[in-house]
CSV table of C-alpha atoms and ligand atoms in Angstrom, one decimal:
chain,number,residue,atom,x,y,z
A,250,UNK,CA,65.9,115.1,62.1
A,251,UNK,CA,67.4,114.7,65.4
A,252,UNK,CA,66.4,112.3,67.4
A,253,UNK,CA,65.5,114.6,70.3
A,254,UNK,CA,63.1,115.7,67.2
A,255,UNK,CA,59.7,115.9,69.1
A,256,UNK,CA,59.0,119.8,70.1
A,257,UNK,CA,61.0,121.2,67.5
A,258,UNK,CA,59.6,122.0,64.0
A,259,UNK,CA,62.9,122.8,62.4
A,260,UNK,CA,66.2,121.1,61.7
A,261,UNK,CA,69.6,123.0,63.0
A,262,UNK,CA,70.9,124.7,61.1
A,263,UNK,CA,73.7,124.1,59.0
A,264,UNK,CA,76.1,126.2,61.7
A,265,UNK,CA,74.9,124.7,64.0
A,266,UNK,CA,75.0,121.3,63.2
A,267,UNK,CA,78.8,122.2,62.4
A,268,UNK,CA,79.2,123.6,65.6
A,269,UNK,CA,78.2,121.2,67.6
A,270,UNK,CA,78.9,118.0,66.4
A,271,UNK,CA,81.3,116.1,68.1
A,272,UNK,CA,81.5,113.0,65.9
A,273,UNK,CA,83.8,113.9,64.5
A,274,UNK,CA,85.6,113.3,67.5
A,275,UNK,CA,84.0,111.5,69.5
A,276,UNK,CA,84.2,108.1,67.6
A,277,UNK,CA,87.6,106.9,69.4
A,278,UNK,CA,84.8,105.9,72.5
A,279,UNK,CA,82.7,103.9,70.4
A,280,UNK,CA,83.9,100.7,72.1
A,281,UNK,CA,82.6,102.2,75.4
A,282,UNK,CA,80.1,103.2,74.4
A,283,UNK,CA,79.4,100.0,73.4
A,284,UNK,CA,79.9,98.6,76.0
A,285,UNK,CA,77.7,100.8,78.9
A,286,UNK,CA,75.4,100.9,76.8
A,287,UNK,CA,75.3,96.6,76.9
A,288,UNK,CA,75.6,96.5,80.8
A,289,UNK,CA,72.8,99.0,81.3
A,290,UNK,CA,70.8,97.4,78.9
A,291,UNK,CA,71.2,93.6,80.6
A,292,UNK,CA,70.5,96.3,84.2
A,293,UNK,CA,66.8,97.2,82.5
A,294,UNK,CA,65.3,93.8,81.6
A,295,UNK,CA,66.7,92.2,85.0
A,296,UNK,CA,64.9,95.0,86.7
A,297,UNK,CA,61.8,94.9,84.7
A,298,UNK,CA,62.2,97.5,83.2
A,299,UNK,CA,62.5,96.5,79.6
A,300,UNK,CA,61.2,93.1,77.8
A,301,UNK,CA,64.0,90.5,77.9
A,302,UNK,CA,63.5,89.8,74.5
A,303,UNK,CA,64.1,93.4,73.9
A,304,UNK,CA,67.6,93.6,75.9
A,305,UNK,CA,68.9,90.0,73.9
A,306,UNK,CA,67.5,92.1,71.0
A,307,UNK,CA,69.6,95.5,71.4
A,308,UNK,CA,72.5,93.1,72.7
A,309,UNK,CA,72.9,91.6,68.8
A,310,UNK,CA,72.8,94.7,67.7
A,311,UNK,CA,74.7,96.3,69.5
A,312,UNK,CA,77.7,93.5,68.8
A,313,UNK,CA,76.9,93.4,65.7
A,314,UNK,CA,77.5,97.6,65.3
A,315,UNK,CA,80.1,96.9,67.7
A,316,UNK,CA,81.7,94.6,64.2
A,317,UNK,CA,80.9,97.7,61.7
A,318,UNK,CA,82.8,100.3,63.4
A,319,UNK,CA,85.4,97.7,63.9
A,320,UNK,CA,86.1,97.1,61.0
A,321,UNK,CA,85.7,100.6,59.5
A,322,UNK,CA,82.0,100.3,57.5
A,323,UNK,CA,79.6,102.2,59.8
A,324,UNK,CA,78.7,104.8,58.6
A,325,UNK,CA,78.1,108.0,60.8
A,326,UNK,CA,76.2,111.1,60.4
A,327,UNK,CA,77.4,114.1,61.4
A,328,UNK,CA,73.5,115.0,61.4
A,329,UNK,CA,72.6,112.9,64.5
A,330,UNK,CA,75.7,114.8,66.9
A,331,UNK,CA,77.8,112.0,68.6
A,332,UNK,CA,78.9,108.7,68.5
A,333,UNK,CA,75.9,107.8,71.5
A,334,UNK,CA,73.5,108.8,68.4
A,335,UNK,CA,74.8,107.5,65.6
A,336,UNK,CA,75.6,104.1,67.6
A,337,UNK,CA,71.6,104.4,68.9
A,338,UNK,CA,70.2,104.6,65.3
A,339,UNK,CA,71.5,102.2,63.9
A,340,UNK,CA,70.2,99.9,66.2
A,341,UNK,CA,66.7,100.9,65.7
A,342,UNK,CA,67.4,100.4,62.1
A,343,UNK,CA,69.3,96.7,62.7
A,344,UNK,CA,66.6,95.5,65.4
A,345,UNK,CA,63.6,97.8,64.9
A,346,UNK,CA,61.2,99.0,67.7
A,347,UNK,CA,63.6,97.1,70.7
A,348,UNK,CA,66.3,99.4,69.9
A,349,UNK,CA,64.0,102.0,71.2
A,350,UNK,CA,63.6,100.9,74.6
A,351,UNK,CA,67.8,101.9,75.2
A,352,UNK,CA,67.5,105.3,76.2
A,353,UNK,CA,65.4,104.2,79.2
A,354,UNK,CA,66.5,105.7,82.4
A,355,UNK,CA,69.2,107.5,80.5
A,356,UNK,CA,70.4,110.6,79.5
A,357,UNK,CA,73.4,111.5,77.0
A,358,UNK,CA,74.9,113.5,80.5
A,359,UNK,CA,76.1,110.0,81.9
A,360,UNK,CA,76.1,108.4,79.8
A,361,UNK,CA,79.1,110.5,77.8
A,362,UNK,CA,80.4,110.7,81.9
A,363,UNK,CA,80.5,107.4,81.6
A,364,UNK,CA,81.7,106.7,78.2
A,365,UNK,CA,85.1,109.4,79.8
A,366,UNK,CA,85.9,107.0,82.8
A,367,UNK,CA,86.0,103.8,80.6
A,368,UNK,CA,88.2,105.4,78.3
A,369,UNK,CA,90.2,107.3,80.9
A,370,UNK,CA,90.5,103.3,82.4
A,371,UNK,CA,92.2,101.6,79.7
A,372,UNK,CA,94.4,104.4,79.0
A,373,UNK,CA,95.7,105.1,82.1
A,374,UNK,CA,96.4,101.7,81.7
A,375,UNK,CA,97.8,101.6,78.6
A,376,UNK,CA,100.1,104.3,79.7
A,377,UNK,CA,101.2,103.3,82.6
A,378,UNK,CA,103.1,100.4,80.0
A,379,UNK,CA,104.1,102.7,78.7
A,380,UNK,CA,105.9,104.3,80.7
A,381,UNK,CA,106.5,101.1,82.1
A,382,UNK,CA,108.9,100.1,78.5
A,383,UNK,CA,110.8,103.6,79.0
A,384,UNK,CA,111.5,102.6,82.4
A,385,UNK,CA,113.2,99.6,80.9
A,386,UNK,CA,115.5,101.3,77.5
A,387,UNK,CA,116.6,104.3,81.1
A,388,UNK,CA,117.1,101.3,82.7
A,389,UNK,CA,119.2,99.8,79.4
A,390,UNK,CA,121.5,102.3,79.7
A,391,UNK,CA,122.3,103.3,82.9
A,392,UNK,CA,122.8,99.0,83.8
A,393,UNK,CA,124.6,99.1,80.3
A,394,UNK,CA,127.5,102.2,81.4
A,395,UNK,CA,127.5,101.2,85.1
A,396,UNK,CA,130.8,102.9,86.0
A,397,UNK,CA,130.4,106.0,83.2
A,398,UNK,CA,131.0,109.3,85.1
A,399,UNK,CA,129.7,112.8,84.0
A,400,UNK,CA,129.8,116.3,85.5
A,401,UNK,CA,126.5,116.8,87.8
A,402,UNK,CA,125.3,120.3,87.0
A,403,UNK,CA,123.0,122.6,88.7
A,404,UNK,CA,123.0,126.6,87.4
A,405,UNK,CA,124.0,124.3,84.7
A,406,UNK,CA,127.9,125.5,85.6
A,407,UNK,CA,130.1,121.6,87.1
A,408,UNK,CA,128.8,121.0,90.2
A,409,UNK,CA,129.6,117.4,90.8
A,410,UNK,CA,130.9,113.7,89.2
A,411,UNK,CA,128.4,112.0,89.5
A,412,UNK,CA,128.1,108.6,87.4
A,413,UNK,CA,126.1,108.6,83.9
A,414,UNK,CA,123.4,106.6,85.8
A,415,UNK,CA,123.0,107.8,88.3
A,416,UNK,CA,121.1,110.8,86.1
A,417,UNK,CA,119.3,108.5,84.4
A,418,UNK,CA,118.1,106.5,87.7
A,419,UNK,CA,117.0,110.2,88.8
A,420,UNK,CA,115.1,110.1,85.8
A,421,UNK,CA,113.6,107.0,86.3
A,422,UNK,CA,112.4,107.9,90.1
A,423,UNK,CA,110.2,110.8,88.4
A,424,UNK,CA,109.0,108.0,86.0
A,425,UNK,CA,108.4,105.6,88.4
A,426,UNK,CA,106.0,108.6,90.9
A,427,UNK,CA,104.3,109.3,87.2
A,428,UNK,CA,102.4,105.7,87.6
A,429,UNK,CA,101.9,106.1,90.9
A,430,UNK,CA,99.9,109.1,89.7
A,431,UNK,CA,97.8,107.7,87.7
A,432,UNK,CA,96.5,104.5,88.8
A,433,UNK,CA,95.5,107.2,91.9
A,434,UNK,CA,94.1,109.0,89.4
A,435,UNK,CA,92.5,105.4,88.5
A,436,UNK,CA,91.2,104.5,91.4
A,437,UNK,CA,89.1,107.9,90.7
A,438,UNK,CA,88.8,107.4,87.4
A,439,UNK,CA,86.4,104.4,88.3
A,440,UNK,CA,83.4,104.9,89.3
A,441,UNK,CA,80.0,104.9,87.9
A,442,UNK,CA,77.7,108.1,86.3
A,443,UNK,CA,75.4,106.5,84.5
A,444,UNK,CA,71.9,106.4,87.1
A,445,UNK,CA,72.7,109.3,86.9
A,446,UNK,CA,70.3,110.8,84.2
A,447,UNK,CA,70.4,114.0,83.0
A,448,UNK,CA,71.2,115.5,86.6
A,449,UNK,CA,68.8,114.1,89.4
A,450,UNK,CA,68.2,110.2,88.7
A,451,UNK,CA,65.8,108.6,87.3
A,452,UNK,CA,61.7,107.8,88.3
A,453,UNK,CA,62.5,103.9,87.1
A,454,UNK,CA,63.9,101.4,89.6
A,455,UNK,CA,67.6,101.3,88.2
A,456,UNK,CA,69.9,98.9,90.0
A,457,UNK,CA,72.5,100.7,89.6
A,458,UNK,CA,74.7,98.7,91.3
A,459,UNK,CA,74.6,96.0,89.1
A,460,UNK,CA,75.3,97.8,86.2
A,461,UNK,CA,79.1,99.3,87.8
A,462,UNK,CA,79.9,95.5,89.0
A,463,UNK,CA,79.4,94.9,85.4
A,464,UNK,CA,81.3,97.6,83.9
A,465,UNK,CA,84.3,96.3,86.5
A,466,UNK,CA,83.7,100.3,88.2
A,467,UNK,CA,84.8,100.0,92.0
A,468,UNK,CA,81.6,102.2,93.1
A,469,UNK,CA,78.8,104.0,92.0
A,470,UNK,CA,79.3,107.7,92.4
A,471,UNK,CA,76.6,109.0,94.9
A,472,UNK,CA,75.3,112.1,93.8
A,473,UNK,CA,73.9,112.3,90.5
A,474,UNK,CA,74.7,115.9,90.2
A,475,UNK,CA,78.5,115.8,90.8
A,476,UNK,CA,77.8,112.5,88.2
A,477,UNK,CA,77.4,114.7,84.8
A,478,UNK,CA,78.7,118.0,85.9
A,479,UNK,CA,81.9,117.3,86.6
A,480,UNK,CA,85.1,116.6,84.7
A,481,UNK,CA,87.7,116.9,87.8
A,482,UNK,CA,89.0,112.9,86.8
A,483,UNK,CA,89.7,114.3,83.8
A,484,UNK,CA,91.0,117.5,84.5
A,485,UNK,CA,93.7,115.4,86.9
A,486,UNK,CA,94.4,112.7,84.4
A,487,UNK,CA,95.6,115.3,82.1
A,488,UNK,CA,97.5,117.3,84.6
A,489,UNK,CA,99.3,113.9,85.6
A,490,UNK,CA,100.8,113.9,81.8
A,491,UNK,CA,101.3,117.8,82.0
A,492,UNK,CA,103.8,115.7,84.7
A,493,UNK,CA,105.3,113.1,82.8
A,494,UNK,CA,105.7,115.7,79.9
A,495,UNK,CA,107.5,118.0,81.3
A,496,UNK,CA,109.5,115.3,83.3
A,497,UNK,CA,109.7,113.7,79.4
A,498,UNK,CA,110.7,117.7,78.5
A,499,UNK,CA,113.5,117.8,80.5
A,500,UNK,CA,115.0,114.5,79.8
A,501,UNK,CA,115.1,115.6,76.0
A,502,UNK,CA,116.9,118.8,77.2
A,503,UNK,CA,119.7,116.5,78.6
A,504,UNK,CA,119.8,114.5,76.3
A,505,UNK,CA,120.2,117.4,73.7
A,506,UNK,CA,122.0,119.4,75.7
A,507,UNK,CA,124.8,116.0,76.0
A,508,UNK,CA,124.4,115.6,71.9
A,509,UNK,CA,125.7,119.5,71.2
A,510,UNK,CA,128.9,119.8,70.3
A,511,UNK,CA,130.2,121.1,72.9
A,512,UNK,CA,129.2,118.6,74.7
A,513,UNK,CA,129.7,115.6,72.5
A,514,UNK,CA,128.3,113.1,75.8
A,515,UNK,CA,126.3,111.2,73.6
A,516,UNK,CA,125.5,109.9,70.5
A,517,UNK,CA,122.4,109.3,68.6
A,518,UNK,CA,121.0,106.5,65.7
A,519,UNK,CA,121.1,108.2,62.2
A,520,UNK,CA,117.7,107.2,62.9
A,521,UNK,CA,116.5,108.9,65.7
A,522,UNK,CA,118.2,112.2,64.0
A,523,UNK,CA,117.4,114.6,60.8
A,524,UNK,CA,119.7,116.4,58.3
A,525,UNK,CA,119.0,120.5,57.6
A,526,UNK,CA,117.7,120.6,54.6
A,527,UNK,CA,120.0,123.5,53.8
A,528,UNK,CA,123.5,122.3,55.7
A,529,UNK,CA,124.9,119.2,54.1
A,530,UNK,CA,126.7,119.0,57.6
A,531,UNK,CA,124.0,118.6,60.1
A,532,UNK,CA,122.5,116.3,62.8
A,533,UNK,CA,119.5,117.8,65.2
A,534,UNK,CA,118.1,116.0,67.7
A,535,UNK,CA,114.6,116.8,66.3
A,536,UNK,CA,113.0,113.9,68.6
A,537,UNK,CA,114.2,115.2,71.6
A,538,UNK,CA,113.2,119.0,70.8
A,539,UNK,CA,109.3,117.8,69.8
A,540,UNK,CA,109.4,115.5,73.4
A,541,UNK,CA,110.6,119.4,74.3
A,542,UNK,CA,108.4,121.2,72.4
A,543,UNK,CA,104.9,118.5,72.7
A,544,UNK,CA,104.6,119.9,76.5
A,545,UNK,CA,102.9,122.9,75.5
A,546,UNK,CA,99.8,121.1,73.5
A,547,UNK,CA,100.0,118.9,76.9
A,548,UNK,CA,100.0,121.8,78.8
A,549,UNK,CA,97.6,123.9,76.7
A,550,UNK,CA,94.5,120.8,77.0
A,551,UNK,CA,94.9,121.1,81.5
A,552,UNK,CA,94.4,124.8,80.7
A,553,UNK,CA,92.0,124.2,78.7
A,554,UNK,CA,89.6,122.5,80.5
A,555,UNK,CA,90.5,124.1,83.7
A,556,UNK,CA,89.1,127.2,81.5
A,557,UNK,CA,86.2,125.6,80.0
A,558,UNK,CA,85.0,124.1,83.9
A,559,UNK,CA,85.0,126.6,85.8
A,560,UNK,CA,82.6,129.2,85.3
A,561,UNK,CA,80.0,126.4,84.9
A,562,UNK,CA,76.5,126.0,87.5
A,563,UNK,CA,75.9,123.5,87.6
A,564,UNK,CA,75.2,120.6,85.9
A,565,UNK,CA,75.9,120.2,82.8
A,566,UNK,CA,76.0,122.3,79.9
A,567,UNK,CA,77.1,122.0,76.8
A,568,UNK,CA,80.7,123.7,77.1
A,569,UNK,CA,81.7,120.0,78.5
A,570,UNK,CA,81.7,118.4,75.3
A,571,UNK,CA,84.2,120.9,74.9
A,572,UNK,CA,86.4,118.1,77.3
A,573,UNK,CA,86.9,115.6,74.7
A,574,UNK,CA,89.8,117.2,72.5
A,575,UNK,CA,91.8,118.8,74.3
A,576,UNK,CA,92.5,115.4,76.5
A,577,UNK,CA,92.4,112.9,73.5
A,578,UNK,CA,95.6,115.0,71.9
A,579,UNK,CA,97.0,114.6,75.1
A,580,UNK,CA,97.0,111.1,75.6
A,581,UNK,CA,98.1,110.8,71.7
A,582,UNK,CA,101.0,112.9,72.5
A,583,UNK,CA,102.3,111.6,75.6
A,584,UNK,CA,101.7,108.5,73.8
A,585,UNK,CA,103.8,109.4,70.4
A,586,UNK,CA,106.3,110.8,72.8
A,587,UNK,CA,107.1,107.8,75.6
A,588,UNK,CA,107.3,105.2,73.0
A,589,UNK,CA,109.8,107.3,70.4
A,590,UNK,CA,111.7,108.5,73.4
A,591,UNK,CA,112.3,104.2,75.1
A,592,UNK,CA,113.0,104.1,71.1
A,593,UNK,CA,115.5,106.7,70.6
A,594,UNK,CA,117.5,106.0,74.0
A,595,UNK,CA,118.2,102.2,73.3
A,596,UNK,CA,120.4,104.3,70.3
A,597,UNK,CA,122.3,106.5,72.4
A,598,UNK,CA,125.6,105.7,73.0
A,599,UNK,CA,127.0,107.7,75.5
A,600,UNK,CA,131.3,109.2,74.7
A,601,UNK,CA,133.0,107.8,78.6
A,602,UNK,CA,136.1,109.5,77.8
A,603,UNK,CA,134.3,112.5,77.0
A,604,UNK,CA,132.2,112.5,80.1
A,605,UNK,CA,134.9,111.4,82.5
A,606,UNK,CA,137.1,114.2,80.5
A,607,UNK,CA,135.0,117.0,81.9
A,608,UNK,CA,134.6,115.5,85.2
A,609,UNK,CA,138.3,115.1,86.1
A,610,UNK,CA,137.7,119.4,86.6
A,611,UNK,CA,139.6,119.1,90.3
A,612,UNK,CA,137.0,122.5,91.2
A,613,UNK,CA,134.7,119.6,91.2
A,614,UNK,CA,136.2,117.7,94.0
A,615,UNK,CA,136.5,121.3,96.3
A,616,UNK,CA,133.6,120.1,98.1
A,617,UNK,CA,135.0,116.5,98.9
A,618,UNK,CA,138.0,119.4,100.4
A,619,UNK,CA,136.1,121.4,102.2
A,620,UNK,CA,134.5,118.1,104.1
A,621,UNK,CA,138.0,116.6,104.7
A,622,UNK,CA,138.5,119.9,106.8
A,623,UNK,CA,135.4,119.0,108.0
A,624,UNK,CA,136.2,115.2,109.2
A,625,UNK,CA,139.2,116.7,110.9
A,626,UNK,CA,136.8,118.5,113.0
A,627,UNK,CA,136.6,122.1,111.1
A,628,UNK,CA,133.6,123.9,110.7
A,629,UNK,CA,132.2,123.4,107.5
A,630,UNK,CA,132.1,127.4,107.2
A,631,UNK,CA,135.9,127.7,108.2
A,632,UNK,CA,136.8,125.2,105.7
A,633,UNK,CA,134.5,126.1,103.2
A,634,UNK,CA,135.8,129.4,103.3
A,635,UNK,CA,139.6,128.1,103.6
A,636,UNK,CA,139.2,126.4,100.1
A,637,UNK,CA,137.2,129.3,98.7
A,638,UNK,CA,140.7,131.2,99.3
A,639,UNK,CA,142.5,127.9,97.4
A,640,UNK,CA,140.7,128.2,94.5
A,641,UNK,CA,140.8,132.1,94.5
A,642,UNK,CA,144.4,131.9,94.8
A,643,UNK,CA,144.9,128.9,92.4
A,644,UNK,CA,142.9,130.7,90.6
A,645,UNK,CA,145.0,134.1,90.1
A,646,UNK,CA,148.2,132.0,89.7
A,647,UNK,CA,146.1,130.1,86.6
A,648,UNK,CA,147.0,126.1,88.0
A,649,UNK,CA,144.1,123.5,88.5
A,650,UNK,CA,144.0,123.1,92.0
A,651,UNK,CA,145.3,119.6,91.6
A,652,UNK,CA,148.6,121.1,89.7
A,653,UNK,CA,149.1,122.6,93.5
A,654,UNK,CA,151.9,121.3,95.5
A,655,UNK,CA,150.9,120.4,99.4
A,656,UNK,CA,153.1,123.7,100.4
A,657,UNK,CA,151.2,126.1,97.5
A,658,UNK,CA,148.4,124.6,99.0
A,659,UNK,CA,149.2,125.0,103.0
A,660,UNK,CA,149.3,128.9,102.7
A,661,UNK,CA,145.7,129.2,102.4
A,662,UNK,CA,144.9,125.2,104.2
A,663,UNK,CA,146.9,125.1,107.0
A,664,UNK,CA,145.9,122.0,108.1
A,665,UNK,CA,146.4,120.4,105.2
A,666,UNK,CA,147.6,116.5,104.7
A,667,UNK,CA,149.1,115.1,101.9
A,668,UNK,CA,146.2,112.3,101.1
A,669,UNK,CA,144.5,115.4,100.4
A,670,UNK,CA,145.9,115.9,96.9
A,671,UNK,CA,144.6,112.8,96.2
A,672,UNK,CA,140.9,113.9,96.5
A,673,UNK,CA,141.2,115.5,93.2
A,674,UNK,CA,139.7,112.1,91.3
A,675,UNK,CA,136.3,111.6,89.9
A,676,UNK,CA,136.3,108.0,90.9
A,677,UNK,CA,137.2,108.3,94.4
A,678,UNK,CA,135.1,111.6,94.6
A,679,UNK,CA,131.9,108.9,93.2
A,680,UNK,CA,132.7,106.2,95.5
A,681,UNK,CA,132.9,108.4,98.9
A,682,UNK,CA,129.4,109.5,98.7
A,683,UNK,CA,128.5,106.1,100.1
A,684,UNK,CA,124.8,106.8,100.7
A,685,UNK,CA,121.3,106.1,100.8
A,686,UNK,CA,120.8,107.9,97.4
A,687,UNK,CA,124.5,108.9,97.2
A,688,UNK,CA,126.0,108.8,93.9
A,689,UNK,CA,128.5,106.0,94.5
A,690,UNK,CA,128.8,102.9,93.0
A,691,UNK,CA,127.5,100.9,95.7
A,692,UNK,CA,124.3,102.6,95.8
A,693,UNK,CA,123.2,103.2,91.9
A,694,UNK,CA,124.2,99.5,91.5
A,695,UNK,CA,121.6,98.9,94.6
A,696,UNK,CA,119.3,101.3,92.8
A,697,UNK,CA,119.9,99.4,89.5
A,698,UNK,CA,119.1,96.3,91.2
A,699,UNK,CA,115.9,97.2,93.2
A,700,UNK,CA,114.6,98.6,89.5
A,701,UNK,CA,115.5,95.3,87.9
A,702,UNK,CA,113.2,93.9,89.9
A,703,UNK,CA,110.3,95.8,89.8
A,704,UNK,CA,110.7,96.3,85.7
A,705,UNK,CA,111.6,92.4,85.6
A,706,UNK,CA,116.0,92.9,83.6
A,707,UNK,CA,118.4,91.3,84.4
A,708,UNK,CA,122.0,92.8,85.2
A,709,UNK,CA,123.9,91.8,82.1
A,710,UNK,CA,127.2,89.9,82.8
A,711,UNK,CA,129.4,92.8,81.8
A,712,UNK,CA,127.1,94.9,84.1
A,713,UNK,CA,127.6,92.2,87.2
A,714,UNK,CA,131.7,92.4,86.1
A,715,UNK,CA,131.6,96.5,86.3
A,716,UNK,CA,129.9,96.5,89.1
A,717,UNK,CA,132.2,94.6,90.6
A,718,UNK,CA,135.7,96.3,89.4
A,719,UNK,CA,133.7,99.6,90.6
A,720,UNK,CA,133.2,97.9,94.3
A,721,UNK,CA,137.6,97.2,93.9
B,133,LIG,N1,78.6,114.9,72.9
B,133,LIG,C1,78.0,115.7,74.2
B,133,LIG,C2,79.1,115.4,75.3
B,133,LIG,O1,80.3,116.0,75.0
B,133,LIG,C3,76.6,113.8,75.2
B,133,LIG,C4,75.9,115.2,76.4
B,133,LIG,C5,74.7,115.7,75.3
B,133,LIG,N2,74.2,116.4,76.5
B,133,LIG,C6,73.6,116.4,75.9
B,133,LIG,N3,72.0,117.5,77.1
B,133,LIG,N4,72.7,117.9,74.1
B,133,LIG,O2,78.8,116.7,76.3
């Protein structure tokens, strides 16, 4: 019979047990469940609610249970439904009647909400650290290839030349905000539900502030009904993970494109690619593809939990038990993908010649030409028009913009000067974008230095030399 069997004359039917058990997945919360129980028991004794001697027995018993769990020797019982009752039952087995006092002034409703917040707080830190390792991998790839230039794309069409490092730094900015989001969410996670009881608080003089302090919570949740009914911090956490996954997916897509034969902008190490069972020549970017693919299940977890919550009347409903599997899966998935991506990036070798060749199409410098006219005083619209006519003229003649001589250029751009002919150079083009946030080597180098400070990275001698060469 379950621990709540008092008013029942029959045990739950087998199917009911299958439907309602959560021990098969909530067992991962055990360190937090025990941590919460230790703090709770200590407070109960301090408040004179349970005898000090019983609290001492409970604490030593819980430590024994923890050891069994850590070592894998703990025997989980499905009929005990969840991690809370599995631990409590074993505790009582070990310490006798004192164990029966642990659940005083507490419900599984405020207990699970507390366990989850303790778990999420740790996960926010762990995932933050994993994002940092990915940031370091991106930084290294950027810093080691500081001079490489590739075409920047809009609409997946050649747009303007950019530094490869600038492209990677864009992802670093995104991931940097992801860490901020996780840490911001962590502040709201870090509040104590315990003391809410089933929903209305307790008639016993519980010291919630004490428990909060014991567990490192910044504060207590001040409404008992809110404390047991909501899962908004889990939703927020999943939203932050969904954004991380979305960013990773875009990075993965860029890498898959760069790795295709048509682009051949990057090589990926053998250990991070896979072959085909049929086509012997194949080397596929499966890490990138799976990173992209796994984004779906992270979004799914977010949508699932939002949907679970939307129709629930206050306060606790058993539906809330469905908050876990998707959350756990999203957390595991994002961690796996982050660390695999970081390891893969360490094997990525850009092909600087291929990139530069693609970025050297003079058409990519058409904007530079229009801006040269603006510098002469021409309104931008007019400059755009003249350069557009020039581009059309060259296309009709079947020549590149760089192949037209000054005379030909002046047919559509009457004020063209000999300097205009030197515009079609990707190095000049990137160097000219020397404003904050631009792709000029000086700007990008500054960004790399900023990130190096944040990440505790050092510029290698080679990248220092490259940066100097870039400045000249
Ligand atoms: N396993 C449950 C959950 O995850 C714990 C709370 C159960 N509370 C209850 N009254 N049945 O939500």
